[in-house]
mmCIF file of C-alpha atoms in Angstrom:
data_model
loop_
_atom_site.group_PDB
_atom_site.id
_atom_site.type_symbol
_atom_site.label_atom_id
_atom_site.label_comp_id
_atom_site.label_asym_id
_atom_site.label_seq_id
_atom_site.Cartn_x
_atom_site.Cartn_y
_atom_site.Cartn_z
ATOM 1 C CA MET A 1 70.025 -15.019 -279.616
ATOM 2 C CA SER A 2 70.911 -11.585 -280.885
ATOM 3 C CA LYS A 3 74.094 -11.187 -282.904
ATOM 4 C CA ARG A 4 76.935 -9.397 -281.191
ATOM 5 C CA GLN A 5 78.127 -6.358 -283.107
ATOM 6 C CA PHE A 6 81.670 -5.019 -283.192
ATOM 7 C CA ASP A 7 81.894 -2.267 -280.603
ATOM 8 C CA GLY A 8 85.422 -0.991 -281.254
ATOM 9 C CA GLY A 9 86.621 -1.777 -277.725
ATOM 10 C CA SER A 10 88.628 -4.456 -276.003
ATOM 11 C CA ARG A 11 86.801 -7.323 -274.283
ATOM 12 C CA ARG A 12 88.880 -6.625 -271.214
ATOM 13 C CA GLU A 13 87.501 -3.123 -270.860
ATOM 14 C CA GLY A 14 84.442 -2.396 -268.767
ATOM 15 C CA ARG A 15 81.155 -2.315 -270.547
ATOM 16 C CA GLY A 16 80.722 1.424 -270.048
ATOM 17 C CA LYS A 17 84.112 2.185 -271.583
ATOM 18 C CA ARG A 18 83.466 0.487 -274.893
ATOM 19 C CA LYS A 19 83.062 2.634 -277.965
ATOM 20 C CA LYS A 20 80.092 1.455 -280.034
ATOM 21 C CA TRP A 21 80.315 2.064 -283.760
ATOM 22 C CA PHE A 22 76.634 1.370 -284.180
ATOM 23 C CA ASP A 23 73.722 0.374 -281.995
ATOM 24 C CA SER A 24 71.739 -2.553 -283.384
ATOM 25 C CA SER A 25 68.996 -2.051 -280.785
ATOM 26 C CA LYS A 26 67.904 1.175 -282.484
ATOM 27 C CA VAL A 27 66.718 0.901 -286.070
ATOM 28 C CA LYS A 28 67.536 4.425 -287.275
ATOM 29 C CA GLY A 29 69.451 4.186 -290.566
ATOM 30 C CA ILE A 30 68.072 5.906 -293.672
ATOM 31 C CA PRO A 31 64.251 6.109 -293.719
ATOM 32 C CA LYS A 32 62.840 4.149 -296.643
ATOM 33 C CA GLY A 33 61.164 6.369 -299.192
ATOM 34 C CA SER A 34 63.174 9.408 -298.164
ATOM 35 C CA ARG A 35 65.636 11.552 -300.107
ATOM 36 C CA GLY A 36 68.650 13.231 -298.617
ATOM 37 C CA VAL A 37 72.393 13.321 -298.182
ATOM 38 C CA LEU A 38 74.456 10.910 -296.106
ATOM 39 C CA VAL A 39 77.452 12.742 -294.663
ATOM 40 C CA SER A 40 80.592 11.238 -293.161
ATOM 41 C CA CYS A 41 82.310 13.311 -290.513
ATOM 42 C CA VAL A 42 84.888 13.482 -287.741
ATOM 43 C CA LEU A 43 84.264 10.770 -285.158
ATOM 44 C CA GLY A 44 82.294 12.018 -282.178
ATOM 45 C CA GLN A 45 81.224 15.240 -283.921
ATOM 46 C CA GLU A 46 78.007 13.980 -285.500
ATOM 47 C CA LYS A 47 75.717 16.666 -284.047
ATOM 48 C CA LYS A 48 78.004 19.508 -285.111
ATOM 49 C CA ALA A 49 78.459 17.862 -288.507
ATOM 50 C CA GLY A 50 74.687 17.726 -288.942
ATOM 51 C CA ARG A 51 74.387 21.463 -288.406
ATOM 52 C CA GLU A 52 77.353 22.160 -290.678
ATOM 53 C CA ALA A 53 76.005 19.950 -293.474
ATOM 54 C CA LEU A 54 72.568 21.492 -293.077
ATOM 55 C CA ALA A 55 74.004 24.993 -293.572
ATOM 56 C CA ILE A 56 75.939 23.916 -296.685
ATOM 57 C CA LEU A 57 72.983 22.128 -298.291
ATOM 58 C CA SER A 58 70.539 24.911 -297.380
ATOM 59 C CA GLU A 59 72.764 27.394 -299.177
ATOM 60 C CA SER A 60 72.731 25.219 -302.304
ATOM 61 C CA PHE A 61 68.957 24.819 -302.053
ATOM 62 C CA GLU A 62 68.441 28.571 -301.945
ATOM 63 C CA ALA A 63 70.654 28.964 -305.018
ATOM 64 C CA LEU A 64 68.857 26.253 -307.008
ATOM 65 C CA LYS A 65 65.219 26.298 -305.922
ATOM 66 C CA ASP A 66 64.026 28.860 -308.503
ATOM 67 C CA SER A 67 65.586 27.053 -311.454
ATOM 68 C CA HIS A 68 64.254 23.660 -310.311
ATOM 69 C CA GLY A 69 60.630 24.709 -309.816
ATOM 70 C CA SER A 70 60.549 24.495 -306.041
ATOM 71 C CA LYS A 71 57.046 24.726 -304.615
ATOM 72 C CA LYS A 72 58.417 26.783 -301.732
ATOM 73 C CA SER A 73 59.780 29.324 -304.197
ATOM 74 C CA ASP A 74 56.314 29.733 -305.695
ATOM 75 C CA GLU A 75 54.755 30.073 -302.243
ATOM 76 C CA SER A 76 57.271 32.785 -301.324
ATOM 77 C CA LYS A 77 56.352 34.767 -304.441
ATOM 78 C CA GLU A 78 52.648 34.466 -303.608
ATOM 79 C CA LYS A 79 53.260 35.680 -300.057
ATOM 80 C CA GLY A 80 55.264 38.589 -301.391
ATOM 81 C CA ASP A 81 52.405 39.934 -303.446
ATOM 82 C CA GLY A 82 50.842 42.810 -301.512
ATOM 83 C CA ASN A 83 52.492 41.988 -298.161
ATOM 84 C CA ASP A 84 54.750 44.273 -296.157
ATOM 85 C CA ILE A 85 58.146 43.273 -294.741
ATOM 86 C CA SER A 86 56.834 42.647 -291.221
ATOM 87 C CA SER A 87 54.243 40.197 -292.542
ATOM 88 C CA LEU A 88 56.856 38.353 -294.591
ATOM 89 C CA LEU A 89 59.136 38.057 -291.566
ATOM 90 C CA ALA A 90 56.249 36.743 -289.473
ATOM 91 C CA ASP A 91 55.506 34.107 -292.129
ATOM 92 C CA GLU A 92 59.168 33.036 -292.212
ATOM 93 C CA ILE A 93 59.320 32.721 -288.418
ATOM 94 C CA ALA A 94 56.105 30.684 -288.391
ATOM 95 C CA ASP A 95 57.532 28.340 -291.032
ATOM 96 C CA LEU A 96 60.723 27.873 -289.015
ATOM 97 C CA LYS A 97 58.723 26.942 -285.920
ATOM 98 C CA ASP A 98 56.610 24.477 -287.880
ATOM 99 C CA LYS A 99 58.835 21.404 -288.338
ATOM 100 C CA ASP A 100 56.525 20.017 -291.018
ATOM 101 C CA LYS A 101 57.348 23.031 -293.221
ATOM 102 C CA GLN A 102 61.117 22.819 -292.817
ATOM 103 C CA ASP A 103 63.050 21.881 -295.936
ATOM 104 C CA PHE A 104 65.527 19.605 -294.146
ATOM 105 C CA SER A 105 65.837 17.554 -291.000
ATOM 106 C CA ILE A 106 68.941 16.114 -289.339
ATOM 107 C CA ARG A 107 68.719 12.402 -288.591
ATOM 108 C CA GLU A 108 71.013 10.096 -286.672
ATOM 109 C CA VAL A 109 71.709 6.831 -288.466
ATOM 110 C CA GLY A 110 72.978 4.868 -285.468
ATOM 111 C CA ILE A 111 76.507 4.600 -286.869
ATOM 112 C CA SER A 112 79.444 6.649 -285.649
ATOM 113 C CA ALA A 113 80.906 9.342 -287.938
ATOM 114 C CA LEU A 114 77.754 9.452 -290.085
ATOM 115 C CA VAL A 115 74.732 11.731 -290.197
ATOM 116 C CA TYR A 116 71.808 11.927 -292.610
ATOM 117 C CA ILE A 117 70.259 15.169 -293.847
ATOM 118 C CA GLU A 118 66.766 14.382 -295.074
ATOM 119 C CA CYS A 119 65.244 16.545 -297.809
ATOM 120 C CA LYS A 120 61.618 17.108 -296.832
ATOM 121 C CA TYR A 121 60.492 19.464 -299.598
ATOM 122 C CA GLU A 122 58.252 17.956 -302.258
ATOM 123 C CA ASP A 123 59.638 19.551 -305.414
ATOM 124 C CA GLY A 124 62.852 21.297 -306.326
ATOM 125 C CA PRO A 125 66.443 20.105 -306.729
ATOM 126 C CA GLN A 126 67.390 16.518 -306.089
ATOM 127 C CA PRO A 127 69.876 15.784 -303.285
ATOM 128 C CA SER A 128 72.463 15.047 -305.992
ATOM 129 C CA ASP A 129 71.884 18.545 -307.412
ATOM 130 C CA LEU A 130 72.534 20.084 -303.991
ATOM 131 C CA VAL A 131 75.740 18.100 -303.508
ATOM 132 C CA MET A 132 77.037 18.914 -306.994
ATOM 133 C CA HIS A 133 76.340 22.612 -306.473
ATOM 134 C CA ALA A 134 78.155 22.629 -303.114
ATOM 135 C CA LEU A 135 81.155 20.794 -304.566
ATOM 136 C CA GLU A 136 81.401 22.875 -307.740
ATOM 137 C CA THR A 137 81.117 26.075 -305.706
ATOM 138 C CA ALA A 138 83.814 24.943 -303.281
ATOM 139 C CA LYS A 139 86.133 23.994 -306.146
ATOM 140 C CA LYS A 140 85.568 27.317 -307.905
ATOM 141 C CA THR A 141 85.962 29.540 -304.850
ATOM 142 C CA GLY A 142 88.428 27.423 -302.880
ATOM 143 C CA GLN A 143 86.434 28.299 -299.767
ATOM 144 C CA ASN A 144 86.323 25.509 -297.196
ATOM 145 C CA LYS A 145 82.967 25.526 -295.417
ATOM 146 C CA ALA A 146 83.379 21.964 -294.152
ATOM 147 C CA ARG A 147 85.357 21.869 -290.903
ATOM 148 C CA ILE A 148 83.888 18.621 -289.623
ATOM 149 C CA CYS A 149 82.100 17.041 -292.609
ATOM 150 C CA ASN A 150 83.981 14.911 -295.118
ATOM 151 C CA ARG A 151 82.111 13.078 -297.858
ATOM 152 C CA PHE A 152 78.620 13.946 -299.089
ATOM 153 C CA TYR A 153 76.706 10.956 -300.500
ATOM 154 C CA PRO A 154 73.460 12.005 -302.233
ATOM 155 C CA ILE A 155 70.489 9.682 -301.824
ATOM 156 C CA ASP A 156 67.953 10.236 -304.625
ATOM 157 C CA TYR A 157 66.415 6.741 -304.439
ATOM 158 C CA THR A 158 65.837 4.280 -301.609
ATOM 159 C CA SER A 159 64.739 0.682 -301.261
ATOM 160 C CA SER A 160 65.088 -2.020 -298.662
ATOM 161 C CA SER A 161 68.429 -3.825 -298.502
ATOM 162 C CA GLU A 162 66.827 -7.032 -299.813
ATOM 163 C CA LEU A 163 68.614 -7.976 -303.021
ATOM 164 C CA ASP A 164 65.370 -8.328 -305.019
ATOM 165 C CA ASP A 165 64.340 -4.800 -304.024
ATOM 166 C CA ILE A 166 67.796 -3.499 -304.938
ATOM 167 C CA LYS A 167 67.446 -5.105 -308.369
ATOM 168 C CA ASP A 168 64.054 -3.449 -308.868
ATOM 169 C CA MET A 169 65.520 -0.061 -307.940
ATOM 170 C CA GLY A 170 68.401 -0.727 -310.350
ATOM 171 C CA LYS A 171 65.884 -1.123 -313.187
ATOM 172 C CA ILE A 172 64.234 2.202 -312.317
ATOM 173 C CA ILE A 173 67.589 3.990 -312.236
ATOM 174 C CA ALA A 174 68.650 2.402 -315.522
ATOM 175 C CA LYS A 175 65.418 3.521 -317.204
ATOM 176 C CA GLU A 176 65.765 7.118 -315.997
ATOM 177 C CA HIS A 177 69.524 7.649 -316.360
ATOM 178 C CA PHE A 178 70.606 5.074 -318.964
ATOM 179 C CA PRO A 179 67.749 4.962 -321.496
ATOM 180 C CA LYS A 180 67.713 2.606 -324.436
ATOM 181 C CA SER A 181 69.318 4.087 -327.546
ATOM 182 C CA ASP A 182 70.219 3.339 -331.130
ATOM 183 C CA GLY A 183 73.776 2.441 -330.165
ATOM 184 C CA THR A 184 75.389 5.805 -330.899
ATOM 185 C CA ILE A 185 75.699 6.768 -327.214
ATOM 186 C CA THR A 186 79.192 6.309 -325.828
ATOM 187 C CA THR A 187 78.449 7.056 -322.174
ATOM 188 C CA THR A 188 80.615 5.169 -319.706
ATOM 189 C CA PHE A 189 79.672 4.310 -316.142
ATOM 190 C CA SER A 190 80.772 2.607 -312.946
ATOM 191 C CA VAL A 191 79.033 1.452 -309.775
ATOM 192 C CA ASP A 192 80.524 2.450 -306.430
ATOM 193 C CA CYS A 193 79.086 0.636 -303.405
ATOM 194 C CA GLU A 194 79.651 1.134 -299.709
ATOM 195 C CA ARG A 195 77.999 -0.920 -296.950
ATOM 196 C CA ARG A 196 77.700 -0.198 -293.246
ATOM 197 C CA ALA A 197 75.962 -2.354 -290.640
ATOM 198 C CA HIS A 198 74.445 -4.244 -293.562
ATOM 199 C CA PRO A 199 72.829 -7.689 -293.539
ATOM 200 C CA PRO A 200 75.653 -10.288 -293.479
ATOM 201 C CA SER A 201 74.209 -12.146 -296.461
ATOM 202 C CA LEU A 202 74.362 -9.071 -298.734
ATOM 203 C CA GLN A 203 77.613 -9.197 -300.682
ATOM 204 C CA ARG A 204 79.140 -6.093 -302.217
ATOM 205 C CA MET A 205 79.499 -7.601 -305.695
ATOM 206 C CA ASP A 206 75.868 -8.721 -305.653
ATOM 207 C CA VAL A 207 74.828 -5.099 -305.119
ATOM 208 C CA ILE A 208 77.152 -3.833 -307.853
ATOM 209 C CA ASN A 209 75.938 -6.472 -310.312
ATOM 210 C CA ALA A 210 72.303 -5.659 -309.506
ATOM 211 C CA TYR A 211 72.824 -2.151 -310.879
ATOM 212 C CA ALA A 212 75.312 -2.931 -313.636
ATOM 213 C CA SER A 213 73.210 -5.750 -315.106
ATOM 214 C CA ALA A 214 70.194 -3.416 -315.407
ATOM 215 C CA ILE A 215 72.131 -1.097 -317.738
ATOM 216 C CA ASP A 216 72.336 -2.063 -321.423
ATOM 217 C CA GLN A 217 75.905 -2.972 -322.435
ATOM 218 C CA PRO A 218 76.309 -1.912 -325.210
ATOM 219 C CA PRO A 219 75.717 0.942 -325.845
ATOM 220 C CA TYR A 220 76.866 1.855 -322.317
ATOM 221 C CA LYS A 221 80.305 0.717 -321.233
ATOM 222 C CA VAL A 222 81.930 0.141 -317.857
ATOM 223 C CA ASP A 223 84.885 2.399 -317.065
ATOM 224 C CA LEU A 224 86.298 2.092 -313.558
ATOM 225 C CA ASN A 225 88.911 4.828 -313.989
ATOM 226 C CA ASN A 226 87.145 7.817 -315.524
ATOM 227 C CA PRO A 227 83.415 7.140 -316.018
ATOM 228 C CA ASP A 228 80.957 9.718 -317.324
ATOM 229 C CA LYS A 229 78.432 8.641 -314.686
ATOM 230 C CA THR A 230 78.781 6.877 -311.354
ATOM 231 C CA VAL A 231 75.977 4.974 -309.677
ATOM 232 C CA LEU A 232 76.720 5.805 -306.055
ATOM 233 C CA VAL A 233 75.243 3.206 -303.692
ATOM 234 C CA ASN A 234 75.125 3.163 -299.894
ATOM 235 C CA VAL A 235 73.681 0.299 -297.881
ATOM 236 C CA ILE A 236 72.911 1.359 -294.314
ATOM 237 C CA LYS A 237 71.331 -1.296 -292.127
ATOM 238 C CA GLY A 238 68.006 -2.211 -293.743
ATOM 239 C CA THR A 239 68.017 0.467 -296.427
ATOM 240 C CA CYS A 240 69.807 0.876 -299.744
ATOM 241 C CA GLY A 241 70.232 4.431 -301.030
ATOM 242 C CA ALA A 242 71.490 5.411 -304.476
ATOM 243 C CA ALA A 243 72.078 8.323 -306.840
ATOM 244 C CA VAL A 244 73.605 8.779 -310.288
ATOM 245 C CA VAL A 245 76.294 11.450 -310.316
ATOM 246 C CA GLN A 246 78.959 12.912 -312.579
ATOM 247 C CA LYS A 247 82.584 13.919 -311.898
ATOM 248 C CA TYR A 248 82.721 11.652 -308.860
ATOM 249 C CA ARG A 249 86.469 11.107 -309.031
ATOM 250 C CA ALA A 250 87.262 14.554 -310.405
ATOM 251 C CA LEU A 251 85.534 16.049 -307.345
ATOM 252 C CA SER A 252 87.600 14.074 -304.813
ATOM 253 C CA LYS A 253 84.933 11.378 -304.463
ATOM 254 C CA PHE A 254 82.646 14.066 -303.042
ATOM 255 C CA ASN A 255 84.943 14.748 -300.092
ATOM 256 C CA LEU A 256 84.396 18.463 -299.594
ATOM 257 C CA ARG A 257 87.351 18.979 -297.273
ATOM 258 C CA GLU A 258 89.797 17.189 -299.583
ATOM 259 C CA LEU A 259 88.417 19.029 -302.604
ATOM 260 C CA THR A 260 89.045 22.490 -301.133
ATOM 261 C CA LEU A 261 92.481 21.413 -299.910
ATOM 262 C CA ALA A 262 93.378 20.181 -303.401
ATOM 263 C CA SER A 263 92.094 23.430 -304.931
ATOM 264 C CA ALA A 264 94.209 25.458 -302.522
ATOM 265 C CA CYS A 265 97.322 23.413 -303.357
ATOM 266 C CA ASN A 266 96.735 23.858 -307.088
ATOM 267 C CA GLU A 267 96.460 27.618 -306.650
ATOM 268 C CA LYS A 268 99.769 27.707 -304.778
ATOM 269 C CA ASP A 269 101.460 25.641 -307.485
ATOM 270 C CA GLY A 270 100.133 28.042 -310.112
ATOM 271 C CA ASP A 271 101.574 31.111 -308.383
#
């Protein structure tokens, strides 16, 4: 017997009137092995939010691709050697029509008010780099480009939502972002975990401990109020996605709309 999922509606209402928060019959979720950005948005505006998030992240990609050794940047330079403008435009149009050459794709995750922007390019900036650039730019300029999107959760690593696999991914993240040291490092960290449509047996504290226990303490120390680094974890259905970020709380927990609103208020107070 299949498990009944919460559908957000009253049992007295007709079946067609119920609002489903997620559809368990469709796997969707975050593709394992992918990288991208999970974006929360206004309920019922997922398609528009996908296009809005895509525009924001594409802008950050264009700003960062040269400095991060993007393969596409190198290909563009090669095409530019000895080619006229019409040929370059033709190449760009051909790339746009070829979905396999697109840098991003918009994916439904099967959960309301969420959309996933998958990064399909091989090299270049990590999803966390794109999100940080978008947030820092928004804070600096005060320009609100997010009308529908709210929080941007970068996904640099993925595994299944099985606890053993999560522990293995925690060891990889610890090795890359919290290397062993001679004890002089004073970096603080925290683990922030959110779960949606997750396996019932997977407890939030088990996920947090899987990451925290992989990090040497000391020299690293837990700080829940103002950590230097935050391990940002999202469990969506059968996949666990994670990234290590900085300034998570200082940047409004990566809520782009709240960040620009706070920046605007601070400017008014300073006048």
